[in-house]
Amino acid sequence: MKKNVTIALTSMSTLISGLILYNVQASSLFKNGTAQTVVHSATSKSMNKESRILEGKTIVIDAGHGGKDVGATGQSGVHEKDLALQTALNIKQELARKTGAKIVLTREQDEFLTLAERVEIAEKNAADLFISIHFDAFTSHDVAGITTYYNKSANRLLATTIHDEIFEQNIDTRDRGVAQGDFFVIRENQSPSLLLELGYISNRADEQRIQTQDFQNKTAAAITEGIISYLT
């Protein structure tokens, strides 16, 4: 009889211990799960906030040349108009991903636009920023590098900010600096504006570099970071 009572008490003790352990583990899992959910939610909110950092701003990206106006032609036969459009599309994609700004391209395909039409697009959209994308050329093939142009003195800071961001990306080409330029699209533009000459396609090394995905990615990232820095 005593033996049976002992066995019964042992079984009940084991059962109670199991229930307690189960409740502790369940509680721990619930708390950890809640904590993970809170952390995940906070991270998502942070990412969403970052991706909307320029919400309400309008940025116009101008792909230079187009249509019958091919711009400069590289040693391999590549046209400036095509490189400018590809670069503008990459910048648009990066801006959309990281800023939440309204991004307007003056052209999204191979079409001709006058310089006045490009400026008009910025005016119609009340652009907070206008950036014109180009690739330079020279009669001598040894000239290379990137130059950033502004027209109005008030836009020098914009030009310097974006130019410096580009060379933070360790782009292997000559830094030709920031300069004042008398280009129609930045001279006649009421929006803060600049014109980027992102390399010399008349230079073989520059021409090859410009067409790499690495260059395109770095350029898009740098210009996006420069815009964020300037507008915030």
PDB file of N, CA and C in Angstrom, residues 79-174:
ATOM      1  N   HIS A  79      27.309  56.521 -77.969  1.00  0.00           N
ATOM      2  CA  HIS A  79      26.841  57.906 -77.991  1.00  0.00           C
ATOM      3  C   HIS A  79      26.571  58.423 -76.580  1.00  0.00           C
ATOM      4  N   GLU A  80      26.887  59.670 -76.395  1.00  0.00           N
ATOM      5  CA  GLU A  80      26.643  60.317 -75.101  1.00  0.00           C
ATOM      6  C   GLU A  80      25.171  60.253 -74.704  1.00  0.00           C
ATOM      7  N   LYS A  81      24.265  60.419 -75.656  1.00  0.00           N
ATOM      8  CA  LYS A  81      22.830  60.426 -75.351  1.00  0.00           C
ATOM      9  C   LYS A  81      22.392  59.117 -74.682  1.00  0.00           C
ATOM     10  N   ASP A  82      22.977  57.996 -75.101  1.00  0.00           N
ATOM     11  CA  ASP A  82      22.597  56.694 -74.551  1.00  0.00           C
ATOM     12  C   ASP A  82      23.150  56.500 -73.140  1.00  0.00           C
ATOM     13  N   LEU A  83      24.391  56.906 -72.935  1.00  0.00           N
ATOM     14  CA  LEU A  83      24.988  56.800 -71.606  1.00  0.00           C
ATOM     15  C   LEU A  83      24.279  57.719 -70.618  1.00  0.00           C
ATOM     16  N   ALA A  84      23.925  58.910 -71.069  1.00  0.00           N
ATOM     17  CA  ALA A  84      23.240  59.867 -70.196  1.00  0.00           C
ATOM     18  C   ALA A  84      21.881  59.334 -69.760  1.00  0.00           C
ATOM     19  N   LEU A  85      21.164  58.715 -70.686  1.00  0.00           N
ATOM     20  CA  LEU A  85      19.845  58.171 -70.348  1.00  0.00           C
ATOM     21  C   LEU A  85      19.972  57.014 -69.367  1.00  0.00           C
ATOM     22  N   GLN A  86      20.920  56.115 -69.603  1.00  0.00           N
ATOM     23  CA  GLN A  86      21.099  54.980 -68.695  1.00  0.00           C
ATOM     24  C   GLN A  86      21.459  55.456 -67.291  1.00  0.00           C
ATOM     25  N   THR A  87      22.326  56.439 -67.214  1.00  0.00           N
ATOM     26  CA  THR A  87      22.738  56.970 -65.914  1.00  0.00           C
ATOM     27  C   THR A  87      21.568  57.649 -65.213  1.00  0.00           C
ATOM     28  N   ALA A  88      20.778  58.420 -65.953  1.00  0.00           N
ATOM     29  CA  ALA A  88      19.606  59.098 -65.382  1.00  0.00           C
ATOM     30  C   ALA A  88      18.602  58.093 -64.833  1.00  0.00           C
ATOM     31  N   LEU A  89      18.394  57.007 -65.554  1.00  0.00           N
ATOM     32  CA  LEU A  89      17.462  55.966 -65.100  1.00  0.00           C
ATOM     33  C   LEU A  89      17.962  55.306 -63.822  1.00  0.00           C
ATOM     34  N   ASN A  90      19.270  55.081 -63.733  1.00  0.00           N
ATOM     35  CA  ASN A  90      19.850  54.488 -62.523  1.00  0.00           C
ATOM     36  C   ASN A  90      19.720  55.420 -61.325  1.00  0.00           C
ATOM     37  N   ILE A  91      19.928  56.706 -61.557  1.00  0.00           N
ATOM     38  CA  ILE A  91      19.792  57.685 -60.480  1.00  0.00           C
ATOM     39  C   ILE A  91      18.341  57.743 -60.010  1.00  0.00           C
ATOM     40  N   LYS A  92      17.424  57.728 -60.955  1.00  0.00           N
ATOM     41  CA  LYS A  92      15.994  57.743 -60.600  1.00  0.00           C
ATOM     42  C   LYS A  92      15.643  56.547 -59.712  1.00  0.00           C
ATOM     43  N   GLN A  93      16.127  55.382 -60.083  1.00  0.00           N
ATOM     44  CA  GLN A  93      15.837  54.165 -59.325  1.00  0.00           C
ATOM     45  C   GLN A  93      16.383  54.263 -57.899  1.00  0.00           C
ATOM     46  N   GLU A  94      17.606  54.772 -57.759  1.00  0.00           N
ATOM     47  CA  GLU A  94      18.222  54.890 -56.436  1.00  0.00           C
ATOM     48  C   GLU A  94      17.510  55.941 -55.587  1.00  0.00           C
ATOM     49  N   LEU A  95      17.139  57.046 -56.200  1.00  0.00           N
ATOM     50  CA  LEU A  95      16.408  58.086 -55.482  1.00  0.00           C
ATOM     51  C   LEU A  95      15.053  57.582 -54.997  1.00  0.00           C
ATOM     52  N   ALA A  96      14.359  56.846 -55.866  1.00  0.00           N
ATOM     53  CA  ALA A  96      13.044  56.302 -55.502  1.00  0.00           C
ATOM     54  C   ALA A  96      13.170  55.326 -54.342  1.00  0.00           C
ATOM     55  N   ARG A  97      14.236  54.537 -54.354  1.00  0.00           N
ATOM     56  CA  ARG A  97      14.440  53.519 -53.321  1.00  0.00           C
ATOM     57  C   ARG A  97      14.771  54.140 -51.968  1.00  0.00           C
ATOM     58  N   LYS A  98      15.503  55.267 -51.968  1.00  0.00           N
ATOM     59  CA  LYS A  98      16.035  55.774 -50.711  1.00  0.00           C
ATOM     60  C   LYS A  98      15.397  57.053 -50.184  1.00  0.00           C
ATOM     61  N   THR A  99      14.603  57.756 -51.002  1.00  0.00           N
ATOM     62  CA  THR A  99      14.188  59.092 -50.550  1.00  0.00           C
ATOM     63  C   THR A  99      12.688  59.341 -50.482  1.00  0.00           C
ATOM     64  N   GLY A 100      11.894  58.695 -51.318  1.00  0.00           N
ATOM     65  CA  GLY A 100      10.465  58.984 -51.337  1.00  0.00           C
ATOM     66  C   GLY A 100      10.134  60.271 -52.065  1.00  0.00           C
ATOM     67  N   ALA A 101      11.128  60.893 -52.701  1.00  0.00           N
ATOM     68  CA  ALA A 101      10.889  62.125 -53.451  1.00  0.00           C
ATOM     69  C   ALA A 101      10.166  61.823 -54.764  1.00  0.00           C
ATOM     70  N   LYS A 102       9.550  62.846 -55.325  1.00  0.00           N
ATOM     71  CA  LYS A 102       8.980  62.728 -56.669  1.00  0.00           C
ATOM     72  C   LYS A 102      10.125  62.951 -57.654  1.00  0.00           C
ATOM     73  N   ILE A 103      10.367  61.966 -58.497  1.00  0.00           N
ATOM     74  CA  ILE A 103      11.471  62.072 -59.462  1.00  0.00           C
ATOM     75  C   ILE A 103      10.912  62.186 -60.861  1.00  0.00           C
ATOM     76  N   VAL A 104      11.331  63.216 -61.558  1.00  0.00           N
ATOM     77  CA  VAL A 104      10.877  63.464 -62.925  1.00  0.00           C
ATOM     78  C   VAL A 104      12.080  63.411 -63.852  1.00  0.00           C
ATOM     79  N   LEU A 105      11.990  62.625 -64.913  1.00  0.00           N
ATOM     80  CA  LEU A 105      13.028  62.615 -65.941  1.00  0.00           C
ATOM     81  C   LEU A 105      12.579  63.498 -67.098  1.00  0.00           C
ATOM     82  N   THR A 106      13.489  64.312 -67.610  1.00  0.00           N
ATOM     83  CA  THR A 106      13.120  65.136 -68.768  1.00  0.00           C
ATOM     84  C   THR A 106      12.840  64.255 -69.981  1.00  0.00           C
ATOM     85  N   ARG A 107      13.498  63.107 -70.038  1.00  0.00           N
ATOM     86  CA  ARG A 107      13.186  62.113 -71.074  1.00  0.00           C
ATOM     87  C   ARG A 107      13.454  60.720 -70.517  1.00  0.00           C
ATOM     88  N   GLU A 108      12.618  59.777 -70.901  1.00  0.00           N
ATOM     89  CA  GLU A 108      12.773  58.395 -70.453  1.00  0.00           C
ATOM     90  C   GLU A 108      13.060  57.464 -71.625  1.00  0.00           C
ATOM     91  N   GLN A 109      13.271  58.049 -72.775  1.00  0.00           N
ATOM     92  CA  GLN A 109      13.596  57.269 -73.965  1.00  0.00           C
ATOM     93  C   GLN A 109      14.463  58.116 -74.891  1.00  0.00           C
ATOM     94  N   ASP A 110      14.790  57.573 -76.052  1.00  0.00           N
ATOM     95  CA  ASP A 110      15.652  58.279 -76.995  1.00  0.00           C
ATOM     96  C   ASP A 110      14.819  59.273 -77.801  1.00  0.00           C
ATOM     97  N   GLU A 111      14.645  60.466 -77.234  1.00  0.00           N
ATOM     98  CA  GLU A 111      13.873  61.503 -77.910  1.00  0.00           C
ATOM     99  C   GLU A 111      14.587  62.843 -77.811  1.00  0.00           C
ATOM    100  N   PHE A 112      14.294  63.720 -78.765  1.00  0.00           N
ATOM    101  CA  PHE A 112      14.928  65.033 -78.793  1.00  0.00           C
ATOM    102  C   PHE A 112      14.104  66.039 -78.002  1.00  0.00           C
ATOM    103  N   LEU A 113      14.771  66.805 -77.163  1.00  0.00           N
ATOM    104  CA  LEU A 113      14.142  67.907 -76.434  1.00  0.00           C
ATOM    105  C   LEU A 113      15.028  69.139 -76.580  1.00  0.00           C
ATOM    106  N   THR A 114      14.404  70.289 -76.753  1.00  0.00           N
ATOM    107  CA  THR A 114      15.196  71.519 -76.778  1.00  0.00           C
ATOM    108  C   THR A 114      15.658  71.833 -75.358  1.00  0.00           C
ATOM    109  N   LEU A 115      16.642  72.704 -75.260  1.00  0.00           N
ATOM    110  CA  LEU A 115      17.131  73.103 -73.940  1.00  0.00           C
ATOM    111  C   LEU A 115      16.036  73.836 -73.168  1.00  0.00           C
ATOM    112  N   ALA A 116      15.267  74.647 -73.886  1.00  0.00           N
ATOM    113  CA  ALA A 116      14.177  75.392 -73.244  1.00  0.00           C
ATOM    114  C   ALA A 116      13.111  74.436 -72.706  1.00  0.00           C
ATOM    115  N   GLU A 117      12.839  73.359 -73.421  1.00  0.00           N
ATOM    116  CA  GLU A 117      11.847  72.382 -72.964  1.00  0.00           C
ATOM    117  C   GLU A 117      12.303  71.694 -71.675  1.00  0.00           C
ATOM    118  N   ARG A 118      13.580  71.472 -71.554  1.00  0.00           N
ATOM    119  CA  ARG A 118      14.120  70.837 -70.348  1.00  0.00           C
ATOM    120  C   ARG A 118      13.937  71.747 -69.124  1.00  0.00           C
ATOM    121  N   VAL A 119      14.224  73.026 -69.321  1.00  0.00           N
ATOM    122  CA  VAL A 119      14.039  73.995 -68.242  1.00  0.00           C
ATOM    123  C   VAL A 119      12.559  74.129 -67.897  1.00  0.00           C
ATOM    124  N   GLU A 120      11.712  74.096 -68.916  1.00  0.00           N
ATOM    125  CA  GLU A 120      10.267  74.215 -68.705  1.00  0.00           C
ATOM    126  C   GLU A 120       9.728  73.065 -67.861  1.00  0.00           C
ATOM    127  N   ILE A 121      10.281  71.870 -68.042  1.00  0.00           N
ATOM    128  CA  ILE A 121       9.858  70.714 -67.234  1.00  0.00           C
ATOM    129  C   ILE A 121      10.143  70.977 -65.756  1.00  0.00           C
ATOM    130  N   ALA A 122      11.299  71.560 -65.472  1.00  0.00           N
ATOM    131  CA  ALA A 122      11.635  71.892 -64.087  1.00  0.00           C
ATOM    132  C   ALA A 122      10.672  72.935 -63.529  1.00  0.00           C
ATOM    133  N   GLU A 123      10.339  73.933 -64.344  1.00  0.00           N
ATOM    134  CA  GLU A 123       9.435  74.999 -63.898  1.00  0.00           C
ATOM    135  C   GLU A 123       8.027  74.467 -63.656  1.00  0.00           C
ATOM    136  N   LYS A 124       7.532  73.639 -64.574  1.00  0.00           N
ATOM    137  CA  LYS A 124       6.173  73.099 -64.450  1.00  0.00           C
ATOM    138  C   LYS A 124       6.025  72.225 -63.209  1.00  0.00           C
ATOM    139  N   ASN A 125       7.096  71.550 -62.841  1.00  0.00           N
ATOM    140  CA  ASN A 125       7.050  70.653 -61.686  1.00  0.00           C
ATOM    141  C   ASN A 125       7.517  71.312 -60.393  1.00  0.00           C
ATOM    142  N   ALA A 126       7.790  72.615 -60.470  1.00  0.00           N
ATOM    143  CA  ALA A 126       8.289  73.352 -59.298  1.00  0.00           C
ATOM    144  C   ALA A 126       9.423  72.575 -58.628  1.00  0.00           C
ATOM    145  N   ALA A 127      10.411  72.225 -59.422  1.00  0.00           N
ATOM    146  CA  ALA A 127      11.502  71.359 -58.958  1.00  0.00           C
ATOM    147  C   ALA A 127      12.280  71.981 -57.803  1.00  0.00           C
ATOM    148  N   ASP A 128      12.575  71.149 -56.830  1.00  0.00           N
ATOM    149  CA  ASP A 128      13.444  71.555 -55.722  1.00  0.00           C
ATOM    150  C   ASP A 128      14.904  71.408 -56.118  1.00  0.00           C
ATOM    151  N   LEU A 129      15.134  70.665 -57.205  1.00  0.00           N
ATOM    152  CA  LEU A 129      16.493  70.387 -57.656  1.00  0.00           C
ATOM    153  C   LEU A 129      16.451  69.934 -59.115  1.00  0.00           C
ATOM    154  N   PHE A 130      17.435  70.385 -59.890  1.00  0.00           N
ATOM    155  CA  PHE A 130      17.552  69.987 -61.297  1.00  0.00           C
ATOM    156  C   PHE A 130      18.997  69.570 -61.543  1.00  0.00           C
ATOM    157  N   ILE A 131      19.174  68.355 -62.046  1.00  0.00           N
ATOM    158  CA  ILE A 131      20.519  67.850 -62.331  1.00  0.00           C
ATOM    159  C   ILE A 131      20.578  67.345 -63.761  1.00  0.00           C
ATOM    160  N   SER A 132      21.491  67.892 -64.531  1.00  0.00           N
ATOM    161  CA  SER A 132      21.646  67.504 -65.931  1.00  0.00           C
ATOM    162  C   SER A 132      22.867  66.591 -66.080  1.00  0.00           C
ATOM    163  N   ILE A 133      22.651  65.446 -66.722  1.00  0.00           N
ATOM    164  CA  ILE A 133      23.688  64.416 -66.851  1.00  0.00           C
ATOM    165  C   ILE A 133      24.327  64.452 -68.238  1.00  0.00           C
ATOM    166  N   HIS A 134      25.649  64.544 -68.271  1.00  0.00           N
ATOM    167  CA  HIS A 134      26.390  64.599 -69.540  1.00  0.00           C
ATOM    168  C   HIS A 134      27.701  63.822 -69.415  1.00  0.00           C
ATOM    169  N   PHE A 135      28.315  63.586 -70.578  1.00  0.00           N
ATOM    170  CA  PHE A 135      29.648  62.997 -70.653  1.00  0.00           C
ATOM    171  C   PHE A 135      30.439  63.815 -71.658  1.00  0.00           C
ATOM    172  N   ASP A 136      31.620  64.216 -71.265  1.00  0.00           N
ATOM    173  CA  ASP A 136      32.416  65.170 -72.027  1.00  0.00           C
ATOM    174  C   ASP A 136      33.211  64.499 -73.148  1.00  0.00           C
ATOM    175  N   ALA A 137      33.796  65.340 -73.987  1.00  0.00           N
ATOM    176  CA  ALA A 137      34.684  64.857 -75.056  1.00  0.00           C
ATOM    177  C   ALA A 137      35.672  65.968 -75.398  1.00  0.00           C
ATOM    178  N   PHE A 138      36.824  65.559 -75.914  1.00  0.00           N
ATOM    179  CA  PHE A 138      37.852  66.538 -76.274  1.00  0.00           C
ATOM    180  C   PHE A 138      38.626  65.990 -77.463  1.00  0.00           C
ATOM    181  N   THR A 139      39.271  66.893 -78.185  1.00  0.00           N
ATOM    182  CA  THR A 139      40.023  66.470 -79.369  1.00  0.00           C
ATOM    183  C   THR A 139      41.220  65.596 -79.004  1.00  0.00           C
ATOM    184  N   SER A 140      41.798  65.836 -77.833  1.00  0.00           N
ATOM    185  CA  SER A 140      42.910  65.022 -77.364  1.00  0.00           C
ATOM    186  C   SER A 140      42.372  63.870 -76.518  1.00  0.00           C
ATOM    187  N   HIS A 141      42.776  62.660 -76.837  1.00  0.00           N
ATOM    188  CA  HIS A 141      42.251  61.478 -76.156  1.00  0.00           C
ATOM    189  C   HIS A 141      42.803  61.279 -74.742  1.00  0.00           C
ATOM    190  N   ASP A 142      43.800  62.067 -74.360  1.00  0.00           N
ATOM    191  CA  ASP A 142      44.383  61.861 -73.030  1.00  0.00           C
ATOM    192  C   ASP A 142      43.671  62.662 -71.937  1.00  0.00           C
ATOM    193  N   VAL A 143      42.723  63.506 -72.312  1.00  0.00           N
ATOM    194  CA  VAL A 143      41.965  64.289 -71.321  1.00  0.00           C
ATOM    195  C   VAL A 143      40.896  63.399 -70.689  1.00  0.00           C
ATOM    196  N   ALA A 144      40.828  63.401 -69.346  1.00  0.00           N
ATOM    197  CA  ALA A 144      39.886  62.535 -68.644  1.00  0.00           C
ATOM    198  C   ALA A 144      39.398  63.226 -67.375  1.00  0.00           C
ATOM    199  N   GLY A 145      38.362  62.652 -66.773  1.00  0.00           N
ATOM    200  CA  GLY A 145      37.930  63.129 -65.468  1.00  0.00           C
ATOM    201  C   GLY A 145      36.497  63.633 -65.411  1.00  0.00           C
ATOM    202  N   ILE A 146      36.089  63.985 -64.197  1.00  0.00           N
ATOM    203  CA  ILE A 146      34.721  64.416 -63.913  1.00  0.00           C
ATOM    204  C   ILE A 146      34.720  65.871 -63.453  1.00  0.00           C
ATOM    205  N   THR A 147      33.799  66.653 -64.030  1.00  0.00           N
ATOM    206  CA  THR A 147      33.644  68.058 -63.667  1.00  0.00           C
ATOM    207  C   THR A 147      32.196  68.320 -63.292  1.00  0.00           C
ATOM    208  N   THR A 148      31.983  69.120 -62.266  1.00  0.00           N
ATOM    209  CA  THR A 148      30.635  69.515 -61.862  1.00  0.00           C
ATOM    210  C   THR A 148      30.488  71.019 -62.063  1.00  0.00           C
ATOM    211  N   TYR A 149      29.433  71.410 -62.812  1.00  0.00           N
ATOM    212  CA  TYR A 149      29.220  72.814 -63.133  1.00  0.00           C
ATOM    213  C   TYR A 149      27.982  73.376 -62.442  1.00  0.00           C
ATOM    214  N   TYR A 150      28.103  74.588 -61.978  1.00  0.00           N
ATOM    215  CA  TYR A 150      26.962  75.362 -61.501  1.00  0.00           C
ATOM    216  C   TYR A 150      26.985  76.694 -62.242  1.00  0.00           C
ATOM    217  N   ASN A 151      25.889  77.434 -62.211  1.00  0.00           N
ATOM    218  CA  ASN A 151      25.882  78.737 -62.862  1.00  0.00           C
ATOM    219  C   ASN A 151      25.765  79.873 -61.854  1.00  0.00           C
ATOM    220  N   LYS A 152      24.747  79.823 -61.034  1.00  0.00           N
ATOM    221  CA  LYS A 152      24.520  80.871 -60.031  1.00  0.00           C
ATOM    222  C   LYS A 152      25.336  80.577 -58.774  1.00  0.00           C
ATOM    223  N   SER A 153      25.839  81.624 -58.162  1.00  0.00           N
ATOM    224  CA  SER A 153      26.672  81.459 -56.968  1.00  0.00           C
ATOM    225  C   SER A 153      25.954  80.709 -55.856  1.00  0.00           C
ATOM    226  N   ALA A 154      24.635  80.890 -55.798  1.00  0.00           N
ATOM    227  CA  ALA A 154      23.840  80.217 -54.760  1.00  0.00           C
ATOM    228  C   ALA A 154      23.865  78.698 -54.910  1.00  0.00           C
ATOM    229  N   ASN A 155      24.236  78.212 -56.092  1.00  0.00           N
ATOM    230  CA  ASN A 155      24.241  76.769 -56.346  1.00  0.00           C
ATOM    231  C   ASN A 155      25.624  76.129 -56.202  1.00  0.00           C
ATOM    232  N   ARG A 156      26.594  76.915 -55.787  1.00  0.00           N
ATOM    233  CA  ARG A 156      27.940  76.359 -55.630  1.00  0.00           C
ATOM    234  C   ARG A 156      27.973  75.276 -54.552  1.00  0.00           C
ATOM    235  N   LEU A 157      27.265  75.517 -53.445  1.00  0.00           N
ATOM    236  CA  LEU A 157      27.236  74.524 -52.374  1.00  0.00           C
ATOM    237  C   LEU A 157      26.635  73.210 -52.854  1.00  0.00           C
ATOM    238  N   LEU A 158      25.566  73.292 -53.626  1.00  0.00           N
ATOM    239  CA  LEU A 158      24.949  72.092 -54.208  1.00  0.00           C
ATOM    240  C   LEU A 158      25.965  71.335 -55.047  1.00  0.00           C
ATOM    241  N   ALA A 159      26.662  72.062 -55.922  1.00  0.00           N
ATOM    242  CA  ALA A 159      27.644  71.429 -56.805  1.00  0.00           C
ATOM    243  C   ALA A 159      28.773  70.782 -56.015  1.00  0.00           C
ATOM    244  N   THR A 160      29.276  71.486 -55.016  1.00  0.00           N
ATOM    245  CA  THR A 160      30.373  70.962 -54.199  1.00  0.00           C
ATOM    246  C   THR A 160      29.946  69.724 -53.418  1.00  0.00           C
ATOM    247  N   THR A 161      28.723  69.774 -52.866  1.00  0.00           N
ATOM    248  CA  THR A 161      28.219  68.647 -52.072  1.00  0.00           C
ATOM    249  C   THR A 161      28.148  67.376 -52.897  1.00  0.00           C
ATOM    250  N   ILE A 162      27.576  67.467 -54.092  1.00  0.00           N
ATOM    251  CA  ILE A 162      27.422  66.271 -54.926  1.00  0.00           C
ATOM    252  C   ILE A 162      28.757  65.834 -55.516  1.00  0.00           C
ATOM    253  N   HIS A 163      29.577  66.790 -55.905  1.00  0.00           N
ATOM    254  CA  HIS A 163      30.891  66.448 -56.462  1.00  0.00           C
ATOM    255  C   HIS A 163      31.730  65.689 -55.436  1.00  0.00           C
ATOM    256  N   ASP A 164      31.735  66.177 -54.210  1.00  0.00           N
ATOM    257  CA  ASP A 164      32.511  65.515 -53.155  1.00  0.00           C
ATOM    258  C   ASP A 164      31.998  64.100 -52.886  1.00  0.00           C
ATOM    259  N   GLU A 165      30.684  63.920 -52.931  1.00  0.00           N
ATOM    260  CA  GLU A 165      30.105  62.586 -52.724  1.00  0.00           C
ATOM    261  C   GLU A 165      30.553  61.618 -53.820  1.00  0.00           C
ATOM    262  N   ILE A 166      30.641  62.101 -55.031  1.00  0.00           N
ATOM    263  CA  ILE A 166      31.074  61.244 -56.144  1.00  0.00           C
ATOM    264  C   ILE A 166      32.485  60.712 -55.897  1.00  0.00           C
ATOM    265  N   PHE A 167      33.375  61.577 -55.438  1.00  0.00           N
ATOM    266  CA  PHE A 167      34.758  61.146 -55.240  1.00  0.00           C
ATOM    267  C   PHE A 167      34.978  60.444 -53.901  1.00  0.00           C
ATOM    268  N   GLU A 168      33.944  60.421 -53.060  1.00  0.00           N
ATOM    269  CA  GLU A 168      33.991  59.571 -51.872  1.00  0.00           C
ATOM    270  C   GLU A 168      33.840  58.099 -52.264  1.00  0.00           C
ATOM    271  N   GLN A 169      33.367  57.843 -53.485  1.00  0.00           N
ATOM    272  CA  GLN A 169      33.106  56.487 -53.962  1.00  0.00           C
ATOM    273  C   GLN A 169      34.352  55.818 -54.556  1.00  0.00           C
ATOM    274  N   ASN A 170      35.487  56.464 -54.435  1.00  0.00           N
ATOM    275  CA  ASN A 170      36.744  55.900 -54.968  1.00  0.00           C
ATOM    276  C   ASN A 170      36.649  55.602 -56.466  1.00  0.00           C
ATOM    277  N   ILE A 171      36.091  56.544 -57.187  1.00  0.00           N
ATOM    278  CA  ILE A 171      36.011  56.406 -58.647  1.00  0.00           C
ATOM    279  C   ILE A 171      37.386  56.716 -59.229  1.00  0.00           C
ATOM    280  N   ASP A 172      37.916  55.798 -59.980  1.00  0.00           N
ATOM    281  CA  ASP A 172      39.287  55.875 -60.472  1.00  0.00           C
ATOM    282  C   ASP A 172      39.386  56.740 -61.729  1.00  0.00           C
ATOM    283  N   THR A 173      39.249  58.047 -61.535  1.00  0.00           N
ATOM    284  CA  THR A 173      39.425  58.976 -62.642  1.00  0.00           C
ATOM    285  C   THR A 173      39.860  60.321 -62.073  1.00  0.00           C
ATOM    286  N   ARG A 174      40.242  61.239 -62.922  1.00  0.00           N
ATOM    287  CA  ARG A 174      40.738  62.540 -62.472  1.00  0.00           C
ATOM    288  C   ARG A 174      39.597  63.398 -61.919  1.00  0.00           C
TER     289      ARG A 174
END
